[in-house]
């Protein structure tokens, strides 16, 4: 979508629609184990705090999917809210996630809070994330 306003900026509703699409694309990439799509959706500087409280980098996340140490078998969205201010967005996902992590099966109800940044060459990408069991 191109700019809609006289000042060349995009209206918040258009950015919100793009962020919603990016969040759903990310969920699909997690479920498919699509490393290339994840690579495009995460900034190189990503820091994600996992349910164990430990920080993980983009490289950690991509390697876990690539090596099949992280396999998402089910991802069911129960709630999804979002907030956009300028070129920063936050998504608040609540849902059921199950699969295999480091060889052990898991099933949990999780809340993901993701901070996204938008730039014209890449669109929306995740800068930071926090994952908590609910």
Coordinates of N, CA, C and O in Angstrom, one line a residue:
X1 N 0.8 -1.2 0.0 CA 0.0 0.0 0.0 C 0.9 1.2 0.0 O 1.8 1.3 0.8
X2 N 0.5 2.2 -0.8 CA 1.3 3.4 -0.8 C 0.8 4.5 0.1 O -0.3 4.3 0.8
X3 N 1.4 5.6 0.2 CA 1.0 6.7 1.1 C -0.4 7.2 0.7 O -0.7 7.2 -0.5
X4 N -1.2 7.6 1.7 CA -2.5 8.0 1.4 C -2.8 9.4 1.8 O -3.8 10.0 1.4
X5 N -1.9 10.0 2.5 CA -2.1 11.3 3.0 C -1.3 12.3 2.2 O -0.3 12.0 1.6
X6 N -1.7 13.6 2.4 CA -1.0 14.7 1.6 C 0.5 14.7 2.1 O 1.4 15.1 1.3
X7 N 0.8 14.4 3.4 CA 2.2 14.5 3.8 C 3.0 13.2 3.5 O 4.1 13.1 3.9
X8 N 2.3 12.3 2.7 CA 3.1 11.1 2.3 C 3.1 10.0 3.3 O 3.7 9.0 3.0
X9 N 2.4 10.2 4.4 CA 2.4 9.1 5.4 C 1.2 8.2 5.2 O 0.2 8.6 4.5
X10 N 1.3 7.0 5.7 CA 0.2 6.1 5.5 C -0.8 6.2 6.7 O -0.3 6.4 7.8
X11 N -2.1 6.1 6.5 CA -3.0 6.2 7.6 C -2.8 5.0 8.6 O -2.4 3.9 8.1
X12 N -3.1 5.2 9.8 CA -2.9 4.2 10.8 C -3.7 2.9 10.5 O -3.2 1.8 10.7
X13 N -4.9 3.1 9.9 CA -5.7 1.9 9.6 C -5.0 1.0 8.5 O -5.0 -0.2 8.6
X14 N -4.3 1.6 7.6 CA -3.6 0.9 6.6 C -2.4 0.2 7.2 O -2.1 -1.0 6.9
X15 N -1.6 0.9 8.0 CA -0.5 0.2 8.7 C -1.0 -0.9 9.6 O -0.3 -1.9 9.7
X16 N -2.1 -0.7 10.3 CA -2.7 -1.8 11.1 C -3.0 -3.0 10.3 O -2.7 -4.1 10.7
X17 N -3.6 -2.8 9.1 CA -3.9 -3.9 8.3 C -2.7 -4.7 7.8 O -2.6 -5.9 7.8
X18 N -1.6 -3.9 7.5 CA -0.4 -4.5 7.1 C 0.3 -5.3 8.2 O 0.8 -6.4 8.1
X19 N 0.2 -4.7 9.5 CA 0.8 -5.4 10.6 C 0.0 -6.7 10.9 O 0.6 -7.7 11.2
X20 N -1.3 -6.6 10.8 CA -2.1 -7.9 11.0 C -1.7 -8.9 10.0 O -1.5 -10.1 10.4
X21 N -1.5 -8.5 8.8 CA -1.1 -9.5 7.8 C 0.3 -10.0 8.1 O 0.6 -11.2 7.9
X22 N 1.2 -9.2 8.5 CA 2.6 -9.6 8.9 C 2.5 -10.6 10.1 O 3.2 -11.6 10.0
X23 N 1.7 -10.3 11.1 CA 1.6 -11.2 12.2 C 1.1 -12.6 11.8 O 1.6 -13.6 12.2
X24 N 0.1 -12.6 10.9 CA -0.5 -13.9 10.5 C 0.5 -14.6 9.6 O 0.6 -15.9 9.6
X25 N 1.3 -13.9 8.8 CA 2.3 -14.5 7.9 C 3.4 -15.1 8.8 O 3.9 -16.2 8.6
X26 N 3.8 -14.4 9.9 CA 4.7 -15.0 10.9 C 4.2 -16.3 11.5 O 4.9 -17.3 11.6
X27 N 3.0 -16.3 11.9 CA 2.4 -17.5 12.5 C 2.4 -18.7 11.5 O 2.8 -19.8 11.9
X28 N 2.1 -18.4 10.3 CA 2.1 -19.4 9.2 C 3.5 -19.9 9.0 O 3.8 -21.1 8.8
X29 N 4.5 -19.0 9.1 CA 5.9 -19.4 8.9 C 6.4 -20.3 10.1 O 7.1 -21.3 9.9
X30 N 6.0 -19.9 11.3 CA 6.3 -20.8 12.4 C 5.7 -22.2 12.3 O 6.4 -23.2 12.5
X31 N 4.5 -22.2 11.9 CA 3.8 -23.5 11.8 C 4.4 -24.4 10.6 O 4.6 -25.6 10.8
X32 N 4.9 -23.7 9.6 CA 5.5 -24.4 8.4 C 6.9 -24.7 8.6 O 7.5 -25.5 7.9
X33 N 7.6 -24.1 9.6 CA 9.0 -24.2 9.8 C 9.7 -23.6 8.6 O 10.8 -24.0 8.2
X34 N 9.2 -22.5 8.1 CA 9.7 -21.8 6.9 C 10.8 -20.8 7.3 O 10.5 -19.7 7.6
X35 N 12.0 -21.3 7.2 CA 13.2 -20.5 7.7 C 13.4 -19.3 6.8 O 13.7 -18.2 7.3
X36 N 13.2 -19.4 5.5 CA 13.3 -18.2 4.6 C 12.3 -17.1 5.0 O 12.7 -16.0 5.0
X37 N 11.1 -17.5 5.2 CA 10.1 -16.5 5.6 C 10.4 -15.9 6.9 O 10.3 -14.7 7.1
X38 N 10.8 -16.7 7.9 CA 11.2 -16.2 9.2 C 12.4 -15.2 9.1 O 12.4 -14.2 9.7
X39 N 13.3 -15.6 8.2 CA 14.5 -14.7 8.0 C 14.1 -13.3 7.5 O 14.6 -12.3 8.0
X40 N 13.0 -13.3 6.7 CA 12.6 -12.0 6.2 C 11.7 -11.2 7.2 O 11.7 -10.0 7.1
X41 N 11.1 -11.9 8.1 CA 10.2 -11.3 9.1 C 10.8 -10.8 10.4 O 10.2 -10.2 11.2
X42 N 12.1 -11.2 10.6 CA 12.8 -10.9 11.8 C 14.0 -10.0 11.5 O 14.7 -10.3 10.6
X43 N 14.2 -8.9 12.3 CA 15.3 -8.1 12.1 C 16.6 -8.8 12.6 O 16.5 -9.7 13.5
X44 N 17.7 -8.5 12.0 CA 18.9 -9.2 12.5 C 19.3 -9.0 13.9 O 19.9 -9.9 14.6
X45 N 18.8 -7.9 14.5 CA 19.2 -7.6 15.9 C 18.1 -8.2 16.9 O 18.2 -7.9 18.1
X46 N 17.2 -9.0 16.4 CA 16.1 -9.5 17.2 C 16.6 -10.1 18.6 O 17.6 -10.8 18.6
X47 N 15.9 -9.7 19.6 CA 16.0 -10.4 20.9 C 14.7 -10.9 21.3 O 13.7 -10.1 21.4
X48 N 14.5 -12.2 21.6 CA 13.3 -12.7 22.0 C 13.5 -13.4 23.4 O 14.5 -14.2 23.6
X49 N 12.6 -13.1 24.3 CA 12.7 -13.8 25.6 C 11.7 -14.9 25.6 O 10.5 -14.7 25.4
X50 N 12.3 -16.2 25.7 CA 11.4 -17.3 25.7 C 10.7 -17.6 26.9 O 10.9 -16.9 27.9
X51 N 9.8 -18.6 26.9 CA 9.0 -18.9 28.1 C 9.9 -19.4 29.3 O 9.4 -19.3 30.4
X52 N 11.1 -19.7 29.0 CA 12.0 -20.1 30.1 C 12.8 -18.9 30.6 O 13.6 -19.0 31.5
X53 N 12.5 -17.7 30.1 CA 13.1 -16.5 30.6 C 14.4 -16.2 30.0 O 15.0 -15.1 30.3
X54 N 14.9 -17.0 29.1 CA 16.2 -16.8 28.5 C 16.1 -16.0 27.2 O 15.2 -16.2 26.4
X55 N 17.1 -15.2 26.9 CA 17.1 -14.5 25.6 C 17.6 -15.4 24.5 O 18.4 -16.2 24.6
X56 N 17.0 -15.1 23.3 CA 17.3 -15.9 22.1 C 17.5 -14.8 21.0 O 16.7 -13.9 20.9
X57 N 18.4 -15.1 20.1 CA 18.6 -14.2 19.0 C 17.9 -14.7 17.7 O 17.4 -15.8 17.7
X58 N 17.9 -13.9 16.7 CA 17.4 -14.3 15.4 C 18.1 -15.6 14.9 O 17.5 -16.6 14.5
X59 N 19.4 -15.6 15.1 CA 20.2 -16.8 14.6 C 19.9 -18.0 15.4 O 19.8 -19.1 14.8
X60 N 19.6 -17.9 16.7 CA 19.1 -19.0 17.5 C 17.8 -19.6 17.0 O 17.7 -20.8 16.8
X61 N 16.9 -18.7 16.7 CA 15.6 -19.1 16.2 C 15.6 -19.8 14.9 O 15.0 -20.8 14.7
X62 N 16.4 -19.1 13.9 CA 16.4 -19.7 12.6 C 17.1 -21.1 12.7 O 16.7 -22.0 12.0
X63 N 18.2 -21.2 13.5 CA 18.9 -22.5 13.6 C 18.0 -23.6 14.2 O 18.0 -24.7 13.7
X64 N 17.2 -23.2 15.2 CA 16.3 -24.2 15.8 C 15.3 -24.7 14.8 O 15.0 -25.9 14.8
X65 N 14.8 -23.8 13.9 CA 13.8 -24.3 12.9 C 14.5 -25.1 11.8 O 14.0 -26.1 11.4
X66 N 15.7 -24.6 11.4 CA 16.4 -25.2 10.3 C 16.8 -26.7 10.7 O 16.7 -27.6 9.9
X67 N 17.3 -26.8 11.9 CA 17.7 -28.1 12.4 C 16.6 -29.0 13.0 O 16.9 -30.1 13.5
X68 N 15.4 -28.5 12.9 CA 14.2 -29.2 13.4 C 14.2 -29.5 14.9 O 13.6 -30.4 15.4
X69 N 15.0 -28.6 15.6 CA 15.0 -28.7 17.1 C 13.8 -28.0 17.6 O 13.4 -28.2 18.8
X70 N 13.1 -27.1 16.8 CA 11.9 -26.4 17.2 C 10.9 -26.7 16.1 O 11.1 -26.3 14.9
X71 N 9.9 -27.5 16.4 CA 8.9 -27.8 15.4 C 7.5 -27.5 16.0 O 7.1 -28.0 17.1
X72 N 6.8 -26.5 15.4 CA 5.5 -26.2 15.8 C 4.5 -27.0 15.0 O 4.4 -27.0 13.8
X73 N 3.7 -27.8 15.8 CA 2.7 -28.7 15.1 C 1.3 -28.1 15.2 O 0.5 -28.5 14.3
X74 N 1.1 -27.3 16.2 CA -0.3 -26.6 16.3 C 0.0 -25.2 16.8 O 0.8 -25.0 17.7
X75 N -0.8 -24.3 16.2 CA -0.7 -22.9 16.6 C -2.1 -22.4 16.4 O -2.6 -22.2 15.3
X76 N -2.9 -22.2 17.5 CA -4.2 -21.8 17.4 C -4.4 -20.4 18.1 O -4.2 -20.3 19.3
X77 N -4.7 -19.4 17.3 CA -4.9 -18.1 17.8 C -6.2 -18.0 18.5 O -7.3 -18.3 18.0
X78 N -6.2 -17.5 19.8 CA -7.4 -17.3 20.6 C -7.8 -15.8 20.6 O -9.0 -15.5 20.5
X79 N -6.8 -15.0 20.7 CA -6.9 -13.5 20.7 C -5.8 -12.9 20.0 O -4.6 -13.4 20.1
X80 N -6.0 -11.8 19.3 CA -4.9 -11.0 18.7 C -5.3 -9.6 18.7 O -6.3 -9.2 18.2
X81 N -4.5 -8.8 19.4 CA -4.7 -7.3 19.5 C -3.4 -6.7 18.9 O -2.4 -7.3 18.9
X82 N -3.6 -5.5 18.4 CA -2.4 -4.8 17.9 C -2.5 -3.3 18.2 O -3.6 -2.8 18.4
X83 N -1.3 -2.7 18.2 CA -1.2 -1.3 18.4 C -0.2 -0.7 17.4 O 0.9 -1.4 17.3
X84 N -0.5 0.4 16.7 CA 0.5 1.0 15.8 C 0.6 2.4 16.2 O -0.4 3.2 16.3
X85 N 1.9 2.9 16.3 CA 2.2 4.3 16.5 C 3.3 4.6 15.5 O 4.5 4.1 15.7
X86 N 3.0 5.3 14.4 CA 4.0 5.6 13.4 C 4.5 4.4 12.8 O 3.8 3.6 12.2
X87 N 5.8 4.2 12.8 CA 6.5 3.0 12.2 C 6.8 1.9 13.2 O 7.6 1.1 13.0
X88 N 6.1 2.0 14.4 CA 6.3 0.9 15.4 C 5.0 0.3 15.7 O 4.0 1.0 15.7
X89 N 5.0 -1.0 15.8 CA 3.8 -1.7 16.1 C 4.0 -2.8 17.2 O 5.2 -3.2 17.4
X90 N 3.0 -3.2 17.9 CA 3.0 -4.2 18.9 C 1.9 -5.2 18.6 O 0.7 -4.7 18.4
X91 N 2.1 -6.5 18.6 CA 1.1 -7.5 18.5 C 1.0 -8.2 19.8 O 2.1 -8.5 20.4
X92 N -0.2 -8.5 20.2 CA -0.4 -9.3 21.5 C -1.2 -10.5 21.1 O -2.4 -10.5 20.9
X93 N -0.5 -11.7 21.0 CA -1.1 -12.9 20.6 C -1.3 -13.8 21.8 O -0.5 -13.9 22.7
X94 N -2.5 -14.4 21.9 CA -2.8 -15.4 22.9 C -3.3 -16.6 22.2 O -4.2 -16.5 21.4
X95 N -2.7 -17.8 22.5 CA -3.2 -19.0 21.9 C -2.5 -20.2 22.4 O -1.6 -20.2 23.3
X96 N -2.9 -21.3 21.8 CA -2.4 -22.7 22.1 C -1.3 -23.0 21.1 O -1.5 -22.9 19.9
X97 N -0.2 -23.5 21.6 CA 0.9 -23.9 20.8 C 1.4 -25.2 21.2 O 1.6 -25.4 22.4
X98 N 1.7 -26.1 20.3 CA 2.2 -27.4 20.7 C 3.2 -27.9 19.6 O 3.2 -27.4 18.5
X99 N 4.1 -28.8 20.0 CA 5.1 -29.3 19.0 C 6.2 -30.0 19.8 O 5.9 -30.6 20.8
X100 N 7.4 -29.9 19.3 CA 8.5 -30.5 19.9 C 9.6 -29.4 20.0 O 9.9 -28.7 19.0
X101 N 10.2 -29.3 21.1 CA 11.4 -28.4 21.3 C 12.5 -29.1 22.0 O 12.3 -29.7 23.0
X102 N 13.7 -29.1 21.3 CA 14.9 -29.8 21.8 C 14.6 -31.3 22.2 O 15.0 -31.8 23.2
X103 N 13.8 -31.9 21.3 CA 13.5 -33.4 21.4 C 12.3 -33.7 22.4 O 11.9 -34.9 22.5
X104 N 11.8 -32.7 23.1 CA 10.7 -33.0 24.0 C 9.4 -32.4 23.5 O 9.4 -31.2 23.1
X105 N 8.3 -33.2 23.6 CA 7.0 -32.6 23.2 C 6.6 -31.5 24.2 O 6.9 -31.6 25.4
X106 N 5.9 -30.5 23.7 CA 5.4 -29.5 24.5 C 4.0 -29.1 24.1 O 3.6 -29.2 22.9
X107 N 3.2 -28.6 25.0 CA 1.9 -28.1 24.7 C 1.6 -27.0 25.7 O 1.8 -27.3 26.9
X108 N 1.3 -25.8 25.3 CA 1.1 -24.7 26.2 C 0.2 -23.7 25.7 O 0.0 -23.5 24.5
X109 N -0.4 -22.9 26.6 CA -1.1 -21.7 26.2 C -0.2 -20.6 26.4 O 0.4 -20.5 27.5
X110 N 0.1 -19.8 25.4 CA 1.2 -18.8 25.4 C 0.7 -17.5 25.0 O -0.3 -17.3 24.2
X111 N 1.3 -16.4 25.6 CA 1.1 -15.1 25.1 C 2.4 -14.6 24.5 O 3.5 -14.7 25.2
X112 N 2.4 -14.2 23.3 CA 3.5 -13.6 22.6 C 3.2 -12.1 22.5 O 2.2 -11.7 22.0
X113 N 4.2 -11.3 23.0 CA 4.1 -9.8 22.8 C 5.3 -9.5 21.9 O 6.4 -9.8 22.2
X114 N 5.0 -9.0 20.7 CA 6.0 -8.8 19.7 C 6.0 -7.3 19.3 O 5.0 -6.7 19.1
X115 N 7.2 -6.7 19.3 CA 7.4 -5.3 18.9 C 7.9 -5.4 17.4 O 8.9 -6.0 17.2
X116 N 7.2 -4.7 16.6 CA 7.5 -4.7 15.1 C 8.0 -3.3 14.7 O 7.6 -2.3 15.3
X117 N 8.9 -3.2 13.7 CA 9.3 -1.9 13.1 C 9.0 -2.0 11.6 O 9.0 -3.1 11.0
X118 N 8.6 -0.9 11.1 CA 8.3 -0.8 9.6 C 9.3 0.1 8.9 O 9.6 1.1 9.4
X119 N 9.8 -0.4 7.8 CA 10.6 0.4 6.9 C 10.1 0.0 5.5 O 9.6 -1.1 5.2
X120 N 10.3 0.9 4.5 CA 9.8 0.8 3.2 C 10.4 -0.4 2.4 O 9.7 -1.2 1.8
X121 N 11.7 -0.7 2.5 CA 12.2 -1.9 1.8 C 11.7 -3.2 2.3 O 11.5 -4.1 1.5
X122 N 11.4 -3.3 3.6 CA 11.1 -4.6 4.2 C 9.7 -4.8 4.7 O 9.2 -5.9 4.9
X123 N 9.0 -3.7 4.9 CA 7.7 -3.8 5.5 C 7.8 -4.0 7.0 O 8.8 -3.6 7.6
X124 N 6.9 -4.7 7.6 CA 6.9 -5.0 9.1 C 7.8 -6.1 9.4 O 7.8 -7.2 8.7
X125 N 8.7 -5.9 10.4 CA 9.6 -7.0 10.9 C 9.7 -7.0 12.4 O 9.6 -5.9 13.0
X126 N 9.9 -8.1 13.0 CA 9.9 -8.2 14.5 C 11.3 -7.8 15.0 O 12.3 -8.3 14.5
X127 N 11.3 -6.9 15.9 CA 12.5 -6.3 16.6 C 12.7 -7.0 17.9 O 13.8 -7.4 18.3
X128 N 11.6 -7.3 18.7 CA 11.7 -7.9 20.0 C 10.5 -8.7 20.3 O 9.4 -8.4 19.7
X129 N 10.6 -9.7 21.1 CA 9.5 -10.5 21.5 C 9.6 -11.0 22.9 O 10.8 -11.2 23.4
X130 N 8.5 -11.3 23.5 CA 8.5 -11.9 24.9 C 7.4 -12.9 24.8 O 6.3 -12.6 24.4
X131 N 7.7 -14.1 25.3 CA 6.8 -15.3 25.3 C 6.6 -15.7 26.7 O 7.6 -16.0 27.4
X132 N 5.3 -15.8 27.1 CA 5.0 -16.2 28.5 C 4.0 -17.2 28.5 O 3.0 -17.1 27.7
X133 N 4.1 -18.3 29.4 CA 3.0 -19.2 29.5 C 1.9 -18.5 30.3 O 2.1 -17.6 31.1
X134 N 0.6 -18.9 29.9 CA -0.5 -18.3 30.5 C -1.3 -19.4 31.3 O -1.4 -20.5 30.9

